[in-house]
Every structure is written in C-alpha cells, then in structure tokens.
Short mmCIF file of C-alpha atoms in Angstrom, two decimals:
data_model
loop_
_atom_site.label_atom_id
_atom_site.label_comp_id
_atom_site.label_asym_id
_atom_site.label_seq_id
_atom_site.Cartn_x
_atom_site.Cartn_y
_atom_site.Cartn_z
CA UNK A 295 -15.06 -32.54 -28.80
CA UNK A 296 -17.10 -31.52 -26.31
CA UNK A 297 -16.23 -30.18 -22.51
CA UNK A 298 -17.54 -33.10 -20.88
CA UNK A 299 -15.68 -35.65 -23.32
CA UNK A 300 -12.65 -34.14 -22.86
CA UNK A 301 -10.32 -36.34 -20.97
CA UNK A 302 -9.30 -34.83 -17.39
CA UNK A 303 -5.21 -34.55 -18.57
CA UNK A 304 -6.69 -31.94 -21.28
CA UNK A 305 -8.34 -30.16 -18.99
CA UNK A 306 -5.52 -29.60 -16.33
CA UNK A 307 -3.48 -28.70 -19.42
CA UNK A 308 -5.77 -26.08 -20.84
CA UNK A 309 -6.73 -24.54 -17.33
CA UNK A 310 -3.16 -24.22 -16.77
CA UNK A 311 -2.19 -22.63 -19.74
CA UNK A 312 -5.35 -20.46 -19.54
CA UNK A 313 -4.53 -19.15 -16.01
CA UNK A 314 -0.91 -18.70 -16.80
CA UNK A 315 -1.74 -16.23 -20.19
CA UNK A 316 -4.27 -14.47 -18.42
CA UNK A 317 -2.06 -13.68 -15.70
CA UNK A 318 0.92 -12.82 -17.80
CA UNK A 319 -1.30 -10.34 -19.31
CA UNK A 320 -2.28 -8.48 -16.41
CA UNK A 321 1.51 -8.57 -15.08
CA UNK A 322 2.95 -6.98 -18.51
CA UNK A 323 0.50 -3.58 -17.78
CA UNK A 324 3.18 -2.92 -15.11
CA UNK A 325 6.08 -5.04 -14.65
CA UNK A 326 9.36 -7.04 -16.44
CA UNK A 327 8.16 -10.54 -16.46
CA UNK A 328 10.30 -13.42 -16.74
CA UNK A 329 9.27 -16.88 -16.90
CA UNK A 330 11.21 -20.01 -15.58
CA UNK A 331 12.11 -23.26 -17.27
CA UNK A 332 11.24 -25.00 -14.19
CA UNK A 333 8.50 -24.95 -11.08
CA UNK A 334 10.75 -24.11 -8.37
CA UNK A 335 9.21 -21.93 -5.65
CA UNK A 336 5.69 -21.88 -6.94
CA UNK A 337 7.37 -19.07 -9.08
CA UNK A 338 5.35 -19.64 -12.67
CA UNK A 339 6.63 -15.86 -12.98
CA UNK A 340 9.35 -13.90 -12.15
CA UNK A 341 8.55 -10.05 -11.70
CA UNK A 342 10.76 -7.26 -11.94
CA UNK A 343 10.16 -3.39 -11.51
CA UNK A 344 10.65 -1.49 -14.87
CA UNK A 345 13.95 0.30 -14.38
CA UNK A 346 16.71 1.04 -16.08
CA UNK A 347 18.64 1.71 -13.81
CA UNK A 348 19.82 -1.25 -12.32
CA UNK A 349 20.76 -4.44 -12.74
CA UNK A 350 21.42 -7.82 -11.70
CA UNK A 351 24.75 -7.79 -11.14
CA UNK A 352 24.88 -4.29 -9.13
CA UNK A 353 25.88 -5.19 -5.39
CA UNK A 354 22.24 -4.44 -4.52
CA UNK A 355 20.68 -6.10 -7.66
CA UNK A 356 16.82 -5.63 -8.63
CA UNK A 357 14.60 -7.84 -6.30
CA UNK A 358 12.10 -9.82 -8.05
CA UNK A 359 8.78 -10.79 -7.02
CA UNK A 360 7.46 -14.68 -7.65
CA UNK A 361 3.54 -14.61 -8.83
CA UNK A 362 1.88 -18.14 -8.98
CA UNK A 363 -1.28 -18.57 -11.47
CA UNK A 364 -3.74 -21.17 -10.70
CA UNK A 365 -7.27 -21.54 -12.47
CA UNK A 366 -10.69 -22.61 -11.19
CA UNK A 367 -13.25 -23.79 -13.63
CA UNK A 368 -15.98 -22.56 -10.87
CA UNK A 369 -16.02 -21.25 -7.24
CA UNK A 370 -16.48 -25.58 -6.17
CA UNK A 371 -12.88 -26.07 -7.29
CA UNK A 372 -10.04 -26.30 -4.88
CA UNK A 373 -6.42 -25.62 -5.54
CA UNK A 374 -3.27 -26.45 -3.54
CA UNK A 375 -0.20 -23.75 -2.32
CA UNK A 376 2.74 -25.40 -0.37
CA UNK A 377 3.57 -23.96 2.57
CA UNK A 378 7.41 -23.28 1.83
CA UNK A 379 6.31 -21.36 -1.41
CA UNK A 380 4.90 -18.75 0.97
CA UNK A 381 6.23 -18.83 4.61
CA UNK A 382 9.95 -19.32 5.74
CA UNK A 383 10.97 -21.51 8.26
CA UNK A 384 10.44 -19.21 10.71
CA UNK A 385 6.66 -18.95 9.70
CA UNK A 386 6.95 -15.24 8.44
CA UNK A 387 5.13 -14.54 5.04
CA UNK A 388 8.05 -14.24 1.95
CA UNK A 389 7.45 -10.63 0.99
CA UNK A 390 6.76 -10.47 -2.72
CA UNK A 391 5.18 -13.82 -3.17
CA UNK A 392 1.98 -13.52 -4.97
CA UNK A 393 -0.95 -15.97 -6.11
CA UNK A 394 -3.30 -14.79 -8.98
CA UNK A 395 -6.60 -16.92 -8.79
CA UNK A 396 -8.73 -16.83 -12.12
CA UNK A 397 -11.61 -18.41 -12.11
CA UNK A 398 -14.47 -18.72 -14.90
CA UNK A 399 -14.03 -18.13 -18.41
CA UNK A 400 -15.34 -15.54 -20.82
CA UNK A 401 -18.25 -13.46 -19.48
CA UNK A 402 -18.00 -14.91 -16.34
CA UNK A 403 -14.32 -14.63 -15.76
CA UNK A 404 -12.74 -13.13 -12.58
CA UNK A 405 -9.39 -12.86 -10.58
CA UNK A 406 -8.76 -13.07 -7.32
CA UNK A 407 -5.42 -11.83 -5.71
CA UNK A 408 -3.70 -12.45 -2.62
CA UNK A 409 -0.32 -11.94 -1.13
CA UNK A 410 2.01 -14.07 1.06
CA UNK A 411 0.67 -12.57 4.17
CA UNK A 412 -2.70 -12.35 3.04
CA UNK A 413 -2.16 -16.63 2.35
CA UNK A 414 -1.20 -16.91 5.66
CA UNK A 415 -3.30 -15.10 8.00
CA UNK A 416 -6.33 -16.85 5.58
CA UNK A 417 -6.14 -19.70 4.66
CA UNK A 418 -6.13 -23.09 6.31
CA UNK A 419 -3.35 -25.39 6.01
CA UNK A 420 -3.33 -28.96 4.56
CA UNK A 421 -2.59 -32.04 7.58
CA UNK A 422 -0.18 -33.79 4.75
CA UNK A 423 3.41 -33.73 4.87
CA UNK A 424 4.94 -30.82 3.38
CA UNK A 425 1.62 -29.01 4.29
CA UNK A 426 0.32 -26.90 1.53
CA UNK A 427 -2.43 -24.13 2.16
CA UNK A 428 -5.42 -24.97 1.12
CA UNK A 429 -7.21 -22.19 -1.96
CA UNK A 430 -10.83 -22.88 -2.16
CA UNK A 431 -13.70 -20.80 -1.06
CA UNK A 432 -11.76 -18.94 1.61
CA UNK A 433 -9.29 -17.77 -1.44
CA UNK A 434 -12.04 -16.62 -3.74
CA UNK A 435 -13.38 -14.54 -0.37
CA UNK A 436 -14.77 -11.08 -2.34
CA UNK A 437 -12.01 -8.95 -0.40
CA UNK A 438 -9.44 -10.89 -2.72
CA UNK A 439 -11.23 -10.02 -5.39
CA UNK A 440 -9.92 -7.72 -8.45
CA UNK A 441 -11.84 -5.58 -9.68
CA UNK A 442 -9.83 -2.67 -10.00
CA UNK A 443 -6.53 -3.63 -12.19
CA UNK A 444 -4.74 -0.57 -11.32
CA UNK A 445 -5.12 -0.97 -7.98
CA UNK A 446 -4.23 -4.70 -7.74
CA UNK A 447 -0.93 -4.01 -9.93
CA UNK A 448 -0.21 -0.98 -7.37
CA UNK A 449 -0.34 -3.56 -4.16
CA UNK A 450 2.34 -5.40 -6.20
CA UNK A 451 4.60 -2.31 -7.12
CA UNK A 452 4.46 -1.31 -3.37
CA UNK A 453 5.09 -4.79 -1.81
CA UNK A 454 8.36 -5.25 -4.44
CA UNK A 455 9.18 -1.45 -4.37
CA UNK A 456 9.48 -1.86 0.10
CA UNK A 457 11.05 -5.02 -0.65
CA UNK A 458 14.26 -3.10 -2.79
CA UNK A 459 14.57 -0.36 -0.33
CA UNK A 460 14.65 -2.66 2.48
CA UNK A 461 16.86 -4.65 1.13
CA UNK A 462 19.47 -2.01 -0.39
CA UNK A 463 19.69 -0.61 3.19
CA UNK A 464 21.59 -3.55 4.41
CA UNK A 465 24.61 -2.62 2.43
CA UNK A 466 24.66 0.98 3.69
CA UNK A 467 24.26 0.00 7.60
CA UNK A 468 26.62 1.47 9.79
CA UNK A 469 28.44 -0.43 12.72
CA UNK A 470 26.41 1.41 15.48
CA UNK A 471 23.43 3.09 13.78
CA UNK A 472 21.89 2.39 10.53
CA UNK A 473 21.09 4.54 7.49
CA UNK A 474 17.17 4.51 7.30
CA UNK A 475 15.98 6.68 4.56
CA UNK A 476 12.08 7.00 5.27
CA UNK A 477 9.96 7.80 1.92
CA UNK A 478 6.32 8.24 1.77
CA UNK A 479 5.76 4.78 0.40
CA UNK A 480 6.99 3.08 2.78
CA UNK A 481 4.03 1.61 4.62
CA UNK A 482 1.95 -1.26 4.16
CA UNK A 483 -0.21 -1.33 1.20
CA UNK A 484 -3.18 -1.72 3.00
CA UNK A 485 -2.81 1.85 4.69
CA UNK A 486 -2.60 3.38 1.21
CA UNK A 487 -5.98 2.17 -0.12
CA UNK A 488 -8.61 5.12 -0.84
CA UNK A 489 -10.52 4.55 2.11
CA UNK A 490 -11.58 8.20 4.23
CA UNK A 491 -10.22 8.82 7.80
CA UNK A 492 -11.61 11.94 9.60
CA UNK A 493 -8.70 11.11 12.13
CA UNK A 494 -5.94 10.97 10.16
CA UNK A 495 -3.69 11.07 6.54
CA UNK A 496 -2.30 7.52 7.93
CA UNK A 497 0.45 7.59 5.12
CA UNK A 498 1.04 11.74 5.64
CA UNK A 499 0.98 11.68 9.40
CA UNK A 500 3.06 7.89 9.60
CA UNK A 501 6.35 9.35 7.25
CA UNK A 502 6.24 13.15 8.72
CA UNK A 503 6.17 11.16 12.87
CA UNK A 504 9.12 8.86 11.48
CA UNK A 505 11.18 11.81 9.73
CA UNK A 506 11.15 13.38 12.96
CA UNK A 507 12.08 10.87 14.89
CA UNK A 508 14.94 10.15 12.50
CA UNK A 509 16.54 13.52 13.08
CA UNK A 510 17.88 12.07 16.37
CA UNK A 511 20.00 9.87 14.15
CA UNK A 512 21.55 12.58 12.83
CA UNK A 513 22.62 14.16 16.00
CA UNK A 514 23.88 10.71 17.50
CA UNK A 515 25.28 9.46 14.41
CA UNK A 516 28.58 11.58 14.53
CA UNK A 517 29.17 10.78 18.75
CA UNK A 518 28.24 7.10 17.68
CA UNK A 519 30.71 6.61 14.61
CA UNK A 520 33.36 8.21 16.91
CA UNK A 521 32.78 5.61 19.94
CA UNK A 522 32.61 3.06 17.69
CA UNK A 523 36.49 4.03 16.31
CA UNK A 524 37.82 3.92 19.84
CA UNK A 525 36.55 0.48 20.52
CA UNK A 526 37.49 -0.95 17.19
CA UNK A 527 41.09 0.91 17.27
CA UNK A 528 44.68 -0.49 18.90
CA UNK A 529 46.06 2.67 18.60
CA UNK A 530 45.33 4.87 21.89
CA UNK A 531 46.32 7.87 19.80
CA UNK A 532 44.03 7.53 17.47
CA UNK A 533 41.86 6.69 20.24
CA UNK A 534 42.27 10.17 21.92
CA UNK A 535 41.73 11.98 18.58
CA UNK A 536 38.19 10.29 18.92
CA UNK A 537 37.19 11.33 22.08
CA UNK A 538 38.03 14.99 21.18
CA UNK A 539 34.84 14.72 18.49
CA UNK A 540 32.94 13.65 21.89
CA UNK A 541 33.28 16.91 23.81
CA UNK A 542 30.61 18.97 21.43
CA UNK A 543 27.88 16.68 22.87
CA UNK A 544 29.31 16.47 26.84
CA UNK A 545 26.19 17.16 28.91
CA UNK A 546 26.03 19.78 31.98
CA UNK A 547 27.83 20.01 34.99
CA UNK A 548 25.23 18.13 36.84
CA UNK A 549 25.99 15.03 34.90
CA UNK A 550 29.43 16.04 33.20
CA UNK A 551 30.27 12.14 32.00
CA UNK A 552 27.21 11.64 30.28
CA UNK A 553 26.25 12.78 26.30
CA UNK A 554 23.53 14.73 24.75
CA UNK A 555 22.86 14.48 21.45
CA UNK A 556 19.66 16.39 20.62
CA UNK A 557 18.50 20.02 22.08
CA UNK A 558 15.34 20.00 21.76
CA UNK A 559 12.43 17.34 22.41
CA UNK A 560 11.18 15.06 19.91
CA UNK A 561 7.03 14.77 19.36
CA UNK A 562 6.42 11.02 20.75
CA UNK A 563 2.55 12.23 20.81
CA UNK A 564 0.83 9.82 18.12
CA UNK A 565 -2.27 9.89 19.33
CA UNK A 566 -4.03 11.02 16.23
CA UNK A 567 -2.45 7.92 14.48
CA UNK A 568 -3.32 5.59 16.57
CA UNK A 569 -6.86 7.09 16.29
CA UNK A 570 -6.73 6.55 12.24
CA UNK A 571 -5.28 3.63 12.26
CA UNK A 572 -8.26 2.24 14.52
CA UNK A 573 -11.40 4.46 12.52
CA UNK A 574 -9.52 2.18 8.78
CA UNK A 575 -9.40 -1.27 10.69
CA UNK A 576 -13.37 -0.39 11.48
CA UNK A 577 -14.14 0.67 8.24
CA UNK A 578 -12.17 -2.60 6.57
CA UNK A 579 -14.05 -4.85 9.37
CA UNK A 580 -17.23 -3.24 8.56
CA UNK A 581 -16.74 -3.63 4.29
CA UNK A 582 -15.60 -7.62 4.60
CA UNK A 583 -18.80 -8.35 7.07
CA UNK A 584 -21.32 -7.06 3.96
CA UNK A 585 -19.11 -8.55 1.37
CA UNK A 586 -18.39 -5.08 -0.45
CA UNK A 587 -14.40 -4.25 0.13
CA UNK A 588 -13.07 -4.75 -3.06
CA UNK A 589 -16.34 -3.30 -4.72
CA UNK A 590 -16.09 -0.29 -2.10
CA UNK A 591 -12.48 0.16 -2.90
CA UNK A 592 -12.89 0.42 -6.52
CA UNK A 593 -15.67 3.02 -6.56
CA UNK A 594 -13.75 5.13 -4.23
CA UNK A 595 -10.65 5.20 -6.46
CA UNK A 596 -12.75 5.56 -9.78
CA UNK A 597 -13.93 8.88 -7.63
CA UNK A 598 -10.77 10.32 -6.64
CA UNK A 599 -9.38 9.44 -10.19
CA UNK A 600 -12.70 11.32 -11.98
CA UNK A 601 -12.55 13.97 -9.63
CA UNK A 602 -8.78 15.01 -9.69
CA UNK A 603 -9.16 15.08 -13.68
CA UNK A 604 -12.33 17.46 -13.62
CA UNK A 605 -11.01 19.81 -10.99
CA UNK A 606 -7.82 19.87 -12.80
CA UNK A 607 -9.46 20.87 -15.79
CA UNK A 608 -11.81 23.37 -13.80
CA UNK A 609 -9.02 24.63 -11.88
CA UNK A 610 -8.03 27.80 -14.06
CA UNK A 611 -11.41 29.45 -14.37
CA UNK A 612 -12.10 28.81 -10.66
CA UNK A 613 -12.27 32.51 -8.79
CA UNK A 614 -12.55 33.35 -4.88
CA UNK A 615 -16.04 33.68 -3.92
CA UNK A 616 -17.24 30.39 -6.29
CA UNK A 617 -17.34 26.82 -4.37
CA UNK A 618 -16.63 23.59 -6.16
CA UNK A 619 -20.05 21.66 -6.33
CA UNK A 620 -19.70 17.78 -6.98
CA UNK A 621 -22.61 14.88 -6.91
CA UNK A 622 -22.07 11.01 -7.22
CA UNK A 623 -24.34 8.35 -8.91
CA UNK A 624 -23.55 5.16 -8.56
CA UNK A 625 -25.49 1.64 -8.37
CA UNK A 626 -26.44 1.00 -4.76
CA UNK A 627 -26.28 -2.89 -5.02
CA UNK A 628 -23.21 -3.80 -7.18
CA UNK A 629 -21.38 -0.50 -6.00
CA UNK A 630 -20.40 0.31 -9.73
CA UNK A 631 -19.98 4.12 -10.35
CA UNK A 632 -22.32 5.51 -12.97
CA UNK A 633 -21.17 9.54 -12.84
CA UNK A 634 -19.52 12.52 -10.94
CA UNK A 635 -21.11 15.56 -12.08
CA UNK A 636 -18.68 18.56 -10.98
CA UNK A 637 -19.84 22.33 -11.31
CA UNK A 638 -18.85 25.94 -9.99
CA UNK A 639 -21.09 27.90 -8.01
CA UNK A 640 -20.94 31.32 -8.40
CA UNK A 641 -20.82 33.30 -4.76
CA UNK A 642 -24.78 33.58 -3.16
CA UNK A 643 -25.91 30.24 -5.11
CA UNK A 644 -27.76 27.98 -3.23
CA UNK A 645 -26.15 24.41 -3.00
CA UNK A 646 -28.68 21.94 -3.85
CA UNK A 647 -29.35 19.49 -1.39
CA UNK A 648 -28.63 16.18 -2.81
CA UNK A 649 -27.66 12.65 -1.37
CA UNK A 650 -23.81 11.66 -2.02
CA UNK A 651 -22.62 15.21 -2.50
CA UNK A 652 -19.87 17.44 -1.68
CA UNK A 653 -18.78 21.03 -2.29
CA UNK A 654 -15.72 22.68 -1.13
CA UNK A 655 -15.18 26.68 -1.38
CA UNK A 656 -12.54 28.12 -3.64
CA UNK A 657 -11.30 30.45 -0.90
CA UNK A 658 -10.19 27.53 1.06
CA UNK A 659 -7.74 26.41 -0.98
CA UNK A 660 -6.06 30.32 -1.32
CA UNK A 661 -2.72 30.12 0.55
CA UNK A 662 -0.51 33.18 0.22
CA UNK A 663 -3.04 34.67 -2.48
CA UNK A 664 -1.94 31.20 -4.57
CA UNK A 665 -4.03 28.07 -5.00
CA UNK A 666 -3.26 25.36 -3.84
CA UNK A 667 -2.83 21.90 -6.49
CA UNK A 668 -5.78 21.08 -7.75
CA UNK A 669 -5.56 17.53 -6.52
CA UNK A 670 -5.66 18.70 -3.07
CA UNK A 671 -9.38 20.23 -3.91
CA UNK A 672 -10.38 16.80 -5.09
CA UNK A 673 -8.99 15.02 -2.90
CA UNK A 674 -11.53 17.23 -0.03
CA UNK A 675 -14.06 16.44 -2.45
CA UNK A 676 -13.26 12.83 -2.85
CA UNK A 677 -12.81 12.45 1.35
CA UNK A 678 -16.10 13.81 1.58
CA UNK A 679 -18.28 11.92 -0.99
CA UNK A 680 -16.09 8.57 0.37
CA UNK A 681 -17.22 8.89 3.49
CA UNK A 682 -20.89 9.41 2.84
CA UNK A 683 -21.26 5.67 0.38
CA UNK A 684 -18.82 4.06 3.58
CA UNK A 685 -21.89 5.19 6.02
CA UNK A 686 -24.82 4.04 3.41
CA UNK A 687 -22.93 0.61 2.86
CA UNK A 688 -21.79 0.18 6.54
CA UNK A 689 -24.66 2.12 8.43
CA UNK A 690 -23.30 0.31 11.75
CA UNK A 691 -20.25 2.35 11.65
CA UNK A 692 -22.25 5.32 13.06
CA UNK A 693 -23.13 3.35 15.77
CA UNK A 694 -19.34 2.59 16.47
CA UNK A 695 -18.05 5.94 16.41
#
C-alpha cells in the first residue's frame, strides 16, 4: 500500500504513534517517564526527575511535568492545543507543560519544542469554544527548533527542577516571613543559555544580589517569629517573655519604639544587571530577526563543551608565561561547528592573527600562586570566540551598542 492509498484513519494513527515513540525517546535520555491510560490534560507523558530520593507519597511529593507529542507530515500541517492544557484560569502559563512538535520523517525529520509560556506569548488562539491554540507555522518558528538535545532536555530539567523547589517551599513558610532558599538555578531558563554578555554573569550576578538581600531575613526573622507569638498568644505572660527577645533589636534614643534589624546597608545597586539583562534581550531579538537562534545557540554550546574538555586536558602542562591560543571553524551559512583548534604559546610567540579567535594568558588565571579551574579558562575563551560569530551573524548589534 502506498502513502497516498492509505486511508486518512491510518494515517492519524501512524503519525500519532510515530510522534509519541520519537518523543518518548528523547524524554528517556533524561527523565522517569510515565505514560497515562487516558488523554487528560494533553498529558501523552508524565515526566519525573530521576531521584531516588523521594517519592510520591512524601508531604512534598516529586512534581511531574506533562509533555504533549504531536506530528506534522510537513511544515503545511496544522495541529490543535486547548487552551486549558496550557494556561489556568487566570491566564498564567502551567509551569512544566511541554509540547514536542516532530515533523518530517527519516532524513528530513525535525523537532520543535516549546513550553507553556512559550505557547502562550506565541501562538494565536482558536475563536471556537473551548479555544485551543493554534500550532502551525508560528510553532515550527526556527527559535523552537531542536537542534541541540542536551540543551532542549536541560530547559525541561530546569523548568521541573524550579517547579519542586517552589513548590516544597510552601510547606516550610513561616507565619510572618518565609523560608526562601536561593540556589544558582533558580532563574529562568532562558537567562542560562550560552549566549556572551560583556555586562554581566546574569545567573552569577542574579543569585549573589538575591543572597544578599536575603541576609535581611535572617536578622528580622527572630524579631518577626517573636511578634508573631504575642499576637497569636492569650497568655500575657508568655506575651512578656516575647517582647524581652525584642529589646536586642530596639533602635536609638532618637526613635526608642522603633526596631532595627540589620547594621549595615544592603547593595540595592543592580545596575550592571539591568545592563545584561538588556545587552541578552538584544542579542535574542537580533538571532530570531535572521532566523539563526537555535542554530546560534547550539554552536555556542558545542564551543564551550569542546573547549572546557581541551583546556582540561591542557591544563597540567600549562606554565606562567605561555597563553592559551584557540581558533574556531565553523560553516558560515548553516552555523554548524566544524573545529576548535586549541594550542599553548610559549612566552614571546606571536599570536597569529586569525578571524574567530581567542587567546587568554596563563598568568591570568594564577590566584594565590594556584590556578584557577580549568573551566573558568574556557569559559574566557568560549565568551570571547561567542561574541565574535554573535557580531558576524548579527552585524547590527554593533550599531546598537
């Protein structure tokens, strides 16, 4: 039987089943998956993180995520998302809600994948009642694109891993203030992707702001947890034994009612942030107008992957006086990396003057007569060879600055 006799009920069934086993596949590289008996939710999967840790009858049981798979035979087919499946009634996205768009098969297969906010902000919405969003061309848009696995499996892990630590914190909230642990990771995904800031480490500089400013927690927690005793107590004893835990943080004479609970000032100066966080929205503006963001994205993090494995392996017969030499070739139209040459130059040598290099002295990266991780030389390296293919695919950024 050929594909244009085949009747259009074997088709839906064999697209379906296609786009559910290739997406099955690419969940099982990272994550528990768990499939349902019914379609309820959109949720053709259930995700979990791999731990072993806990489980689903803790207190604060594992969160899942829900991943729906839907197939396109070519980039002229449209598919259909309700509305509920991604938004609440509120119209907020539902954090860890994920569609996985394949379209093609065999040599021209690809996967597309997008995430409940990514669904709303995007797409356009259906006028029937319940309204479903509507995944045609505006789905398969090349930002959405995968063509880095890794990286597409790590925007899952990071939506699912916020999504647990979010919601474990609700059983460890305190009357008055809450218990707010602040990790690295937590930050939006799309703050984490390799793209170079000459402003900013947004994720660095966005936890080390917040752990300062949750040291004033700390000091007020104590005063807090002791007002909040007095007003919940009947027992003006009890009450009195309270206010004694008060006096440590009375203020001055001028203002002897009142309570201080820090002695020093906290750093509300962001500037620099808000600097990054403007220089990445440019640079992601600038990628989506040529088409090239997912196919920027992947070279970037093939570089920093390549690089941190050859200075690593460098790193021991690396001396003062020698600079780390590295040069890029890649194809200038599809974006796809084709080598990173990495070398030692021995103190004197000239650095050859080559497009899409980068070299970074040994000395710098001396602290204390120690060197400093490897990773952090290739990550200089990788910041500055990033920057230079962002400038030759988005020229106009230059102009910007």
């Amino acid at each position: 039987m050929t594909s244009a006799s085949e009747p259009v009920w074997l088709k839906i069934m064999e697209h379906g089943a296609a786009g559910e086993a290739r997406t099955k596949a690419f969940l099982l590289d990272r994550f528990w998956v768990l499939e349902r008996s019914v379609d309820i939710d959109g949720a053709d999967f259930l995700i979990q993180l791999r731990s072993f840790s806990t489980r689903f009858t803790d207190a604060a049981p594992p969160r899942v995520g829900i991943v729906q798979a839907k197939y396109y035979q070519d980039q002229a087919t449209t598919q259909y998302i309700p509305c509920r499946y991604v938004i609440d009634d509120k119209g907020e996205p539902l954090k860890g809600f994920f569609a996985v768009l394949h379209v093609g098969n065999e040599d021209q297969a690809g996967m597309y994948l997008l995430s409940s906010r990514e669904i709303a902000e995007t797409l356009d919405r259906s006028k029937d009642d319940p309204p479903r969003y509507i995944a045609g061309k505006k789905a398969l848009d090349e930002k959405f694109r995968v063509l880095n696995r890794r990286q597409a499996l790590d925007k899952i892990q990071h939506e699912l891993a916020q999504r647990s630590s979010s919601e474990s914190l609700r059983f460890l909230d305190r009357v008055n203030i809450p218990y707010r642990k602040v990790e690295k990771r937590d930050i939006d995904f799309a703050y984490t992707l390799p793209i170079p800031n000459s402003q900013e480490d947004i994720p660095r500089a966005f936890y080390d702001y917040r752990d300062k400013l949750r040291s004033l927690l700390y000091d007020m927690e104590e005063a807090l947890v002791a007002i909040d005793n007095i007003l919940k107590t009947t027992d003006p004893h009890v009450a009195l034994q309270e206010l004694e835990k008060l006096e440590q943080y009375r203020s001055s004479s001028h203002f002897s009612d009142g309570l201080t609970f820090t002695g020093y000032k906290c750093d509300l100066d962001w500037e620099y942030l808000k600097d990054g966080l403007k220089e990445h929205d440019r640079a992601i503006s600038a990628l989506d107008k040529v088409s090239k963001r997912a196919a920027f994205l992947d070279l970037s993090g093939r570089i920093k992957q390549e690089l941190i494995a050859k200075v690593t392996e460098m790193d021991d017969e690396a001396k003062k006086g020698q600079s780390y030499f590295a040069s890029l070739s890649f194809d200038h139209e599809s974006l796809a990396l084709k080598r990173i040459r990495l070398k030692l130059l021995d103190a004197g040598e000239p650095k050859p003057k080559k497009q899409f290099s980068a070299w970074q002295s040994v000395d710098d990266h001396f602290v204390d007569k120690k060197k400093r991780p490897a990773t952090e030389v290739a990550d200089d390296l990788w910041h500055e060879l990033a920057t230079e293919v962002l400038k030759f695919v988005c020229p106009t950024l230059d102009d910007e600055e």
